[in-house]
Tab-separated table of C-alpha atoms in Angstrom:
chain	number	residue	atom	x	y	z
A	1	MET	CA	0.468	-30.862	-0.417
A	2	LYS	CA	3.310	-30.760	2.100
A	3	SER	CA	6.861	-30.277	0.920
A	4	SER	CA	10.289	-30.110	2.470
A	5	ASN	CA	10.971	-27.059	0.316
A	6	LYS	CA	10.023	-24.416	2.871
A	7	LEU	CA	10.310	-20.663	2.667
A	8	VAL	CA	12.359	-20.196	5.786
A	9	ALA	CA	11.387	-16.600	6.554
A	10	TYR	CA	7.725	-17.301	7.236
A	11	ASN	CA	7.471	-21.072	6.849
A	12	ILE	CA	5.435	-20.813	3.618
A	13	ASP	CA	5.179	-24.017	1.676
A	14	VAL	CA	6.177	-23.667	-1.996
A	15	GLU	CA	3.880	-26.568	-2.816
A	16	ASP	CA	0.975	-24.553	-1.440
A	17	ILE	CA	1.814	-21.691	-3.787
A	18	ASN	CA	2.226	-23.934	-6.799
A	19	MET	CA	-0.662	-26.317	-6.246
A	20	TYR	CA	-3.425	-24.590	-4.291
A	21	LYS	CA	-6.356	-24.653	-6.645
A	22	ILE	CA	-7.277	-20.972	-6.996
A	23	MET	CA	-4.090	-19.373	-5.844
A	24	ASN	CA	-2.491	-17.772	-8.820
A	25	PHE	CA	-0.833	-15.243	-6.556
A	26	LYS	CA	0.469	-13.106	-9.422
A	27	GLU	CA	-2.967	-12.743	-10.992
A	28	LEU	CA	-4.515	-11.990	-7.608
A	29	ALA	CA	-1.884	-9.355	-6.819
A	30	ASP	CA	-2.507	-7.715	-10.191
A	31	LEU	CA	-6.266	-7.860	-9.638
A	32	TYR	CA	-6.099	-6.015	-6.315
A	33	LYS	CA	-3.534	-3.521	-7.611
A	34	GLU	CA	-5.522	-2.685	-10.736
A	35	GLU	CA	-8.772	-2.334	-8.802
A	36	LEU	CA	-7.083	0.118	-6.451
A	37	LEU	CA	-5.217	2.254	-8.971
A	38	GLU	CA	-7.594	2.153	-11.944
A	39	ASN	CA	-11.016	1.996	-10.311
A	40	VAL	CA	-11.312	3.033	-6.674
A	41	LEU	CA	-8.774	5.843	-6.260
A	42	PRO	CA	-9.811	7.727	-9.424
A	43	PHE	CA	-13.411	7.645	-8.158
A	44	TRP	CA	-12.478	9.476	-4.946
A	45	ILE	CA	-10.079	11.884	-6.620
A	46	LYS	CA	-12.758	12.881	-9.131
A	47	HIS	CA	-15.892	12.976	-6.991
A	48	SER	CA	-14.972	13.621	-3.368
A	49	GLN	CA	-12.884	16.786	-3.358
A	50	ASP	CA	-14.683	20.005	-2.477
A	51	LYS	CA	-12.751	22.453	-4.628
A	52	GLU	CA	-14.718	25.432	-3.303
A	53	PHE	CA	-14.548	25.037	0.497
A	54	GLY	CA	-11.945	22.322	0.965
A	55	GLY	CA	-12.159	18.867	2.476
A	56	TYR	CA	-14.132	16.010	1.007
A	57	PHE	CA	-17.647	14.998	0.145
A	58	THR	CA	-18.306	11.464	1.334
A	59	CYS	CA	-22.040	11.152	0.653
A	60	LEU	CA	-21.800	9.923	-2.923
A	61	ASP	CA	-24.389	7.927	-4.850
A	62	ARG	CA	-23.688	4.953	-7.060
A	63	GLU	CA	-22.300	7.124	-9.870
A	64	GLY	CA	-20.422	9.537	-7.606
A	65	ASN	CA	-22.963	12.365	-7.409
A	66	VAL	CA	-23.029	14.252	-4.093
A	67	PHE	CA	-26.290	13.748	-2.186
A	68	ASP	CA	-25.327	15.441	1.108
A	69	THR	CA	-22.591	17.974	1.833
A	70	ASP	CA	-22.052	17.449	5.592
A	71	LYS	CA	-18.464	16.525	6.426
A	72	PHE	CA	-17.698	13.862	9.012
A	73	ILE	CA	-14.358	14.343	10.713
A	74	TRP	CA	-13.299	10.710	10.930
A	75	LEU	CA	-13.962	10.271	7.192
A	76	GLN	CA	-12.088	13.500	6.416
A	77	GLY	CA	-9.129	12.196	8.416
A	78	ARG	CA	-9.272	8.803	6.760
A	79	GLU	CA	-9.056	10.326	3.286
A	80	VAL	CA	-6.155	12.578	4.228
A	81	TRP	CA	-4.406	9.493	5.618
A	82	MET	CA	-5.182	7.397	2.556
A	83	PHE	CA	-3.711	9.707	-0.046
A	84	SER	CA	-0.755	10.632	2.167
A	85	MET	CA	0.012	6.956	2.775
A	86	LEU	CA	-0.219	6.109	-0.918
A	87	TYR	CA	2.057	9.022	-1.766
A	88	ASN	CA	4.542	7.801	0.849
A	89	LYS	CA	4.459	4.088	0.028
A	90	VAL	CA	3.305	3.588	-3.573
A	91	GLU	CA	4.173	6.492	-5.845
A	92	LYS	CA	4.945	10.212	-5.563
A	93	ARG	CA	1.869	11.293	-7.508
A	94	GLU	CA	1.284	15.006	-7.146
A	95	GLU	CA	-2.494	14.648	-7.438
A	96	TRP	CA	-2.446	12.341	-4.406
A	97	LEU	CA	-0.358	14.782	-2.375
A	98	GLU	CA	-2.478	17.762	-3.394
A	99	CYS	CA	-5.630	15.863	-2.450
A	100	ALA	CA	-4.185	15.018	0.973
A	101	ILE	CA	-2.888	18.525	1.699
A	102	GLN	CA	-6.119	20.319	0.853
A	103	GLY	CA	-8.039	17.925	3.108
A	104	GLY	CA	-5.489	18.330	5.873
A	105	GLU	CA	-5.649	22.111	5.720
A	106	PHE	CA	-9.448	22.008	5.970
A	107	LEU	CA	-9.199	19.709	8.998
A	108	LYS	CA	-6.543	21.875	10.635
A	109	LYS	CA	-8.649	24.999	10.260
A	110	TYR	CA	-12.134	23.717	11.060
A	111	GLY	CA	-11.950	20.187	12.496
A	112	HIS	CA	-11.294	20.942	16.183
A	113	ASP	CA	-12.119	23.452	18.918
A	114	GLY	CA	-8.623	24.922	19.223
A	115	ASN	CA	-7.550	22.410	21.870
A	116	PHE	CA	-7.516	19.398	19.542
A	117	ASN	CA	-10.926	18.173	20.572
A	118	TRP	CA	-12.153	17.009	17.174
A	119	TYR	CA	-15.779	17.525	16.232
A	120	PHE	CA	-17.853	14.664	14.874
A	121	SER	CA	-19.217	16.596	11.885
A	122	LEU	CA	-19.201	19.971	10.136
A	123	ASP	CA	-21.350	21.600	7.505
A	124	ARG	CA	-19.884	22.115	4.064
A	125	GLU	CA	-18.267	25.440	4.964
A	126	GLY	CA	-16.647	24.034	8.116
A	127	ASN	CA	-19.065	25.147	10.834
A	128	PRO	CA	-19.410	22.594	13.667
A	129	LEU	CA	-22.553	20.476	13.621
A	130	VAL	CA	-21.930	17.771	16.245
A	131	GLU	CA	-19.793	18.097	19.368
A	132	PRO	CA	-16.475	16.184	19.763
A	133	TYR	CA	-17.965	13.168	21.531
A	134	ASN	CA	-16.542	10.495	19.224
A	135	ILE	CA	-12.980	9.355	19.973
A	136	PHE	CA	-12.527	8.093	16.424
A	137	SER	CA	-12.548	11.647	15.108
A	138	TYR	CA	-9.398	12.027	17.219
A	139	THR	CA	-7.756	8.744	16.161
A	140	PHE	CA	-8.151	9.352	12.442
A	141	ALA	CA	-7.027	12.953	12.752
A	142	THR	CA	-3.866	11.608	14.390
A	143	MET	CA	-3.344	9.087	11.602
A	144	ALA	CA	-3.991	11.752	8.979
A	145	PHE	CA	-1.497	14.298	10.264
A	146	GLY	CA	1.109	11.643	11.037
A	147	GLN	CA	1.170	10.474	7.427
A	148	LEU	CA	0.831	14.009	6.069
A	149	ASN	CA	3.919	14.966	8.056
A	150	LEU	CA	5.830	12.111	6.420
A	151	ALA	CA	4.626	13.200	2.991
A	152	THR	CA	5.456	16.890	3.365
A	153	GLY	CA	8.008	17.239	6.163
A	154	ASN	CA	5.763	19.920	7.664
A	155	GLU	CA	6.402	19.925	11.417
A	156	GLU	CA	3.075	21.645	12.131
A	157	TYR	CA	1.346	18.443	11.010
A	158	ALA	CA	3.583	16.383	13.314
A	159	ASP	CA	2.703	18.643	16.221
A	160	ILE	CA	-1.032	18.232	15.581
A	161	ALA	CA	-0.637	14.450	15.499
A	162	ARG	CA	1.360	14.341	18.756
A	163	LYS	CA	-0.965	16.649	20.654
A	164	THR	CA	-4.067	14.810	19.474
A	165	PHE	CA	-2.532	11.472	20.460
A	166	GLU	CA	-1.913	12.840	23.965
A	167	VAL	CA	-5.577	13.862	24.174
A	168	ILE	CA	-6.632	10.361	23.091
A	169	LEU	CA	-4.556	8.703	25.801
A	170	SER	CA	-5.983	11.100	28.399
A	171	LYS	CA	-9.494	9.952	27.426
A	172	VAL	CA	-8.909	6.178	27.421
A	173	ASP	CA	-10.948	5.596	30.591
A	174	ASN	CA	-13.873	7.724	29.396
A	175	PRO	CA	-13.626	8.297	25.625
A	176	LYS	CA	-16.900	10.253	25.332
A	177	GLY	CA	-16.100	12.525	28.265
A	178	LYS	CA	-18.991	14.761	29.300
A	179	TRP	CA	-21.075	13.343	26.441
A	180	ASN	CA	-21.110	9.861	28.002
A	181	LYS	CA	-24.821	9.131	28.518
A	182	LEU	CA	-24.366	6.120	30.796
A	183	TYR	CA	-25.152	6.491	34.473
A	184	PRO	CA	-21.871	6.115	36.391
A	185	GLY	CA	-21.260	3.235	38.758
A	186	THR	CA	-24.070	0.850	37.823
A	187	ARG	CA	-22.610	-1.085	34.909
A	188	ASN	CA	-19.235	0.348	33.965
A	189	LEU	CA	-18.191	-1.186	30.665
A	190	LYS	CA	-15.135	-0.723	28.528
A	191	ASN	CA	-15.246	-1.208	24.779
A	192	PHE	CA	-12.937	-3.114	22.451
A	193	ALA	CA	-12.798	-0.511	19.683
A	194	LEU	CA	-10.329	1.974	21.195
A	195	PRO	CA	-7.548	-0.451	22.249
A	196	MET	CA	-8.024	-2.142	18.884
A	197	ILE	CA	-7.498	1.134	16.996
A	198	LEU	CA	-4.538	2.066	19.170
A	199	CYS	CA	-2.757	-1.148	18.089
A	200	ASN	CA	-2.691	0.253	14.564
A	201	LEU	CA	-2.358	3.924	15.454
A	202	ALA	CA	0.789	3.386	17.502
A	203	LEU	CA	2.646	2.036	14.458
A	204	GLU	CA	1.180	4.757	12.228
A	205	ILE	CA	2.846	7.495	14.262
A	206	GLU	CA	5.896	5.679	15.599
A	207	HIS	CA	8.138	8.209	13.843
A	208	LEU	CA	6.699	10.875	16.164
A	209	LEU	CA	7.141	9.011	19.466
A	210	THR	CA	10.115	8.012	21.576
A	211	GLU	CA	10.856	4.303	21.572
A	212	GLU	CA	10.102	4.021	25.295
A	213	TYR	CA	6.753	5.760	24.937
A	214	LEU	CA	5.843	3.718	21.856
A	215	ASN	CA	6.689	0.412	23.533
A	216	LYS	CA	4.604	1.333	26.576
A	217	VAL	CA	1.576	2.080	24.396
A	218	ILE	CA	2.059	-1.104	22.345
A	219	ASP	CA	2.356	-3.311	25.429
A	220	SER	CA	-0.821	-1.827	26.889
A	221	CYS	CA	-2.775	-2.294	23.653
A	222	ILE	CA	-1.675	-5.897	23.189
A	223	HIS	CA	-2.616	-6.676	26.781
A	224	GLU	CA	-6.093	-5.188	26.395
A	225	VAL	CA	-6.855	-6.908	23.092
A	226	MET	CA	-5.311	-10.321	23.734
A	227	ASP	CA	-5.706	-10.689	27.515
A	228	VAL	CA	-8.877	-8.779	28.349
A	229	PHE	CA	-11.222	-8.909	25.348
A	230	TYR	CA	-9.911	-12.247	24.041
A	231	ARG	CA	-11.743	-14.942	26.025
A	232	PRO	CA	-10.212	-18.423	26.051
A	233	GLU	CA	-13.044	-19.664	28.268
A	234	LEU	CA	-15.457	-18.897	25.390
A	235	GLY	CA	-13.439	-20.849	22.833
A	236	GLY	CA	-11.021	-18.112	21.841
A	237	ILE	CA	-13.481	-15.449	20.670
A	238	ILE	CA	-13.225	-11.697	21.198
A	239	VAL	CA	-16.063	-9.800	22.865
A	240	GLU	CA	-16.975	-6.153	22.285
A	241	ASN	CA	-17.526	-5.066	25.887
A	242	VAL	CA	-16.387	-6.182	29.328
A	243	LEU	CA	-16.910	-4.757	32.797
A	244	ASP	CA	-14.176	-2.396	33.916
A	245	ASN	CA	-12.712	-5.155	36.102
A	246	GLY	CA	-12.426	-7.425	33.048
A	247	ASP	CA	-15.382	-9.676	33.865
A	248	LEU	CA	-18.056	-10.606	31.339
A	249	SER	CA	-21.442	-8.908	31.545
A	250	ASP	CA	-24.697	-10.745	30.843
A	251	SER	CA	-26.392	-7.785	29.138
A	252	PHE	CA	-27.088	-6.643	25.576
A	253	GLU	CA	-23.761	-4.819	25.474
A	254	GLY	CA	-21.895	-7.539	27.348
A	255	ARG	CA	-23.104	-10.268	24.996
A	256	LEU	CA	-22.430	-8.218	21.855
A	257	MET	CA	-20.168	-9.755	19.228
A	258	ASN	CA	-18.784	-7.925	16.190
A	259	PRO	CA	-16.797	-10.505	14.190
A	260	GLY	CA	-15.431	-7.900	11.765
A	261	HIS	CA	-13.950	-5.800	14.566
A	262	ALA	CA	-12.169	-8.805	16.018
A	263	ILE	CA	-10.839	-9.959	12.652
A	264	GLU	CA	-9.579	-6.486	11.709
A	265	ALA	CA	-7.799	-6.219	15.054
A	266	MET	CA	-5.988	-9.478	14.388
A	267	TRP	CA	-4.020	-8.123	11.451
A	268	PHE	CA	-3.029	-5.168	13.604
A	269	ILE	CA	-1.797	-7.671	16.192
A	270	MET	CA	0.038	-9.673	13.499
A	271	ASP	CA	1.819	-6.490	12.394
A	272	LEU	CA	2.850	-5.862	15.998
A	273	GLY	CA	3.925	-9.477	16.419
A	274	LYS	CA	6.116	-9.211	13.346
A	275	ARG	CA	7.647	-5.934	14.514
A	276	LEU	CA	8.317	-7.328	18.007
A	277	ASN	CA	9.522	-10.722	16.693
A	278	ARG	CA	6.858	-12.548	18.679
A	279	PRO	CA	5.771	-15.573	16.607
A	280	GLU	CA	3.522	-16.829	19.412
A	281	LEU	CA	1.525	-13.584	19.217
A	282	ILE	CA	1.198	-13.933	15.441
A	283	GLU	CA	0.036	-17.530	15.822
A	284	LYS	CA	-2.580	-16.550	18.393
A	285	ALA	CA	-3.868	-13.731	16.180
A	286	LYS	CA	-4.036	-16.031	13.153
A	287	ASN	CA	-5.949	-18.665	15.111
A	288	THR	CA	-8.341	-16.017	16.427
A	289	THR	CA	-8.978	-14.835	12.865
A	290	LEU	CA	-9.981	-18.345	11.845
A	291	THR	CA	-12.092	-18.811	14.989
A	292	MET	CA	-13.983	-15.558	14.468
A	293	LEU	CA	-14.624	-16.287	10.797
A	294	GLU	CA	-16.034	-19.703	11.619
A	295	TYR	CA	-18.089	-18.103	14.392
A	296	GLY	CA	-19.441	-15.237	12.290
A	297	TRP	CA	-19.945	-16.902	8.903
A	298	ASP	CA	-23.558	-17.185	7.724
A	299	LYS	CA	-23.872	-20.897	6.971
A	300	LYS	CA	-27.077	-20.395	4.972
A	301	TYR	CA	-26.375	-17.408	2.703
A	302	GLY	CA	-22.636	-16.838	3.029
A	303	GLY	CA	-20.864	-13.737	4.238
A	304	VAL	CA	-20.072	-12.588	7.765
A	305	PHE	CA	-22.774	-11.325	10.093
A	306	TYR	CA	-22.438	-7.737	11.304
A	307	TYR	CA	-23.489	-8.303	14.920
A	308	MET	CA	-24.162	-11.388	17.015
A	309	ASP	CA	-25.123	-12.267	20.588
A	310	ARG	CA	-22.596	-14.603	22.204
A	311	LEU	CA	-25.373	-16.565	23.934
A	312	GLY	CA	-27.520	-16.764	20.810
A	313	TYR	CA	-30.200	-14.327	21.965
A	314	PRO	CA	-31.720	-11.789	19.539
A	315	PRO	CA	-29.251	-8.890	19.145
A	316	GLN	CA	-30.574	-5.421	19.904
A	317	GLN	CA	-29.072	-4.071	16.659
A	318	LEU	CA	-31.761	-4.414	13.983
A	319	GLU	CA	-29.059	-4.445	11.294
A	320	TRP	CA	-27.378	-7.472	12.883
A	321	ASP	CA	-27.719	-9.749	9.856
A	322	GLN	CA	-26.520	-7.278	7.229
A	323	LYS	CA	-23.315	-7.980	5.329
A	324	LEU	CA	-20.969	-4.979	5.364
A	325	TRP	CA	-18.090	-4.162	3.036
A	326	TRP	CA	-15.464	-3.433	5.685
A	327	VAL	CA	-16.002	-6.706	7.552
A	328	HIS	CA	-15.184	-8.762	4.470
A	329	ILE	CA	-12.311	-6.607	3.255
A	330	GLU	CA	-10.635	-6.666	6.667
A	331	SER	CA	-11.079	-10.443	6.737
A	332	LEU	CA	-9.196	-10.740	3.451
A	333	ILE	CA	-6.279	-8.784	4.897
A	334	SER	CA	-6.100	-10.871	8.069
A	335	LEU	CA	-6.271	-14.136	6.157
A	336	LEU	CA	-3.468	-13.186	3.776
A	337	LYS	CA	-1.263	-11.936	6.587
A	338	GLY	CA	-2.050	-15.074	8.567
A	339	TYR	CA	-0.885	-17.226	5.675
A	340	GLN	CA	2.130	-15.040	4.931
A	341	LEU	CA	3.361	-15.134	8.512
A	342	THR	CA	2.493	-18.703	9.535
A	343	GLY	CA	2.025	-20.732	6.350
A	344	ASP	CA	-1.312	-22.115	7.630
A	345	ILE	CA	-3.212	-23.459	4.608
A	346	LYS	CA	-6.518	-22.899	6.422
A	347	CYS	CA	-5.992	-19.191	5.848
A	348	LEU	CA	-5.898	-19.784	2.090
A	349	GLU	CA	-9.014	-21.936	2.230
A	350	TRP	CA	-10.905	-19.192	4.034
A	351	PHE	CA	-9.403	-16.539	1.763
A	352	GLU	CA	-10.834	-18.333	-1.259
A	353	LYS	CA	-14.310	-18.322	0.292
A	354	VAL	CA	-14.248	-14.701	1.474
A	355	HIS	CA	-12.593	-13.435	-1.726
A	356	ALA	CA	-15.282	-15.058	-3.876
A	357	TYR	CA	-18.111	-13.647	-1.760
A	358	THR	CA	-16.579	-10.162	-1.579
A	359	TRP	CA	-15.869	-9.717	-5.273
A	360	GLU	CA	-19.205	-11.190	-6.302
A	361	HIS	CA	-21.376	-9.097	-3.982
A	362	PHE	CA	-19.599	-5.843	-3.084
A	363	LYS	CA	-17.881	-4.891	-6.336
A	364	ASP	CA	-20.083	-2.785	-8.608
A	365	HIS	CA	-19.438	-4.141	-12.094
A	366	GLU	CA	-21.109	-1.182	-13.810
A	367	HIS	CA	-19.712	1.839	-11.925
A	368	PRO	CA	-16.493	2.519	-9.975
A	369	GLU	CA	-16.065	1.847	-6.239
A	370	TRP	CA	-17.863	-0.809	-4.209
A	371	PHE	CA	-21.199	-1.223	-2.523
A	372	GLY	CA	-21.169	-1.120	1.259
A	373	TYR	CA	-24.409	-2.580	2.550
A	374	LEU	CA	-26.059	-5.877	1.652
A	375	ASN	CA	-28.987	-7.691	3.199
A	376	ARG	CA	-28.519	-11.143	4.640
A	377	GLN	CA	-29.150	-12.754	1.238
A	378	GLY	CA	-26.335	-10.708	-0.313
A	379	GLU	CA	-28.536	-8.256	-2.219
A	380	VAL	CA	-27.590	-4.573	-2.314
A	381	LEU	CA	-29.498	-2.619	0.343
A	382	LEU	CA	-28.053	0.824	-0.370
A	383	PRO	CA	-26.474	1.625	-3.752
A	384	LEU	CA	-24.399	4.481	-2.290
A	385	LYS	CA	-20.627	4.500	-2.593
A	386	GLY	CA	-20.101	6.727	0.421
A	387	GLY	CA	-22.084	8.209	3.267
A	388	LYS	CA	-21.887	9.043	6.960
A	389	TRP	CA	-19.926	5.872	7.777
A	390	LYS	CA	-18.426	4.709	4.474
A	391	GLY	CA	-15.689	6.809	2.924
A	392	CYS	CA	-12.330	6.540	1.213
A	393	PHE	CA	-10.788	4.017	3.570
A	394	HIS	CA	-11.625	0.316	3.958
A	395	VAL	CA	-11.909	-0.506	0.245
A	396	PRO	CA	-8.699	1.236	-0.891
A	397	ARG	CA	-6.756	0.266	2.235
A	398	GLY	CA	-7.860	-3.343	1.844
A	399	LEU	CA	-6.934	-3.428	-1.843
A	400	TYR	CA	-3.526	-1.937	-1.021
A	401	GLN	CA	-2.892	-4.391	1.802
A	402	CYS	CA	-3.961	-7.443	-0.201
A	403	TRP	CA	-1.941	-6.380	-3.227
A	404	THR	CA	1.254	-5.786	-1.266
A	405	VAL	CA	0.924	-8.908	0.908
A	406	LEU	CA	0.313	-11.069	-2.173
A	407	GLU	CA	3.408	-9.601	-3.809
A	408	SER	CA	5.372	-10.229	-0.626
A	409	ILE	CA	4.301	-13.870	-0.628
A	410	LEU	CA	5.496	-14.180	-4.218
A	411	ASN	CA	8.810	-12.566	-3.340
A	412	GLN	CA	9.355	-15.118	-0.571
A	413	LYS	CA	9.513	-17.945	-3.103
């Protein structure tokens, strides 16, 4: 399968493209594009917008009917970001821009306490329900207003994004602030999720930051992800929590593994590696993707486990063996980027396996949008299309990423 006819830019082998057994890249690109534009996005445009009070419904049943009207800030921000990003990068569709603006205006008015501390949830009318303890309300508000600024040119949105980003960085050492329930000083842990998100967030709002400031944030994020949470002594896996001095902790939290988190982070790192022209960083991220997939793959039933214990003990999360939509979609992105940027055929082999599992089990072949929660055997646990944790984000973002990366691979021929 090797050939001297190499694609110089990213070392992709033309023979791989022509001969790999399932890889009709054009058909795959069209599949992901059509699913995004004809199936998933129309579902959210039609069913999620609250035309009376503003913002979005995310608790939608299999057919798109609203079953709860509470509004969760991180999902509100994600949907604003999604339709702003698509307007900026795919097509100037007015319905996408209108959808993003109305959600952004709702967030601006009701989503925070006046000092850009973003609540976790609101009722339908915009009254706060849960205090601003969750840092991811802040991160997705930043992403939302950064992209909305690009879409509209409205400097008020840029200001919200900048100020919220400053609040995030001020909370890095204690993201939950006064709502942190852990007793201080006994077992001080830091979590992988925030530096992981910041790897992506920094590039999302780079148009709002000075180059010096941006580079400082990027360097810090890469160090945390690839030097602190990445553990070569454990075979190159990424752990979810370490002690604040960087040591491993033999505890439930310290042994916790979340393969999907690690794999998602690796395509953020690949994007940074490409931007910084650091092929060794891309290679390390690609190898970590493959390592984490091998580590997290359910050898009996297929799919990637949600949680694991790095020493093989019973995880404390009772949902540990569920198969979740976002884990598999993020894996598809990382595998395609890994192949695009390194030419490693192992990425295509894993892509074939994950693609087949994902489209067979998560796509609803009778109604639009995808299922989110399967049991270990791959059967649908919850037929909802959106809820407290699943919104208009991982499915459409994943479809967009896979479509555009597949087209990029084709264009490299």
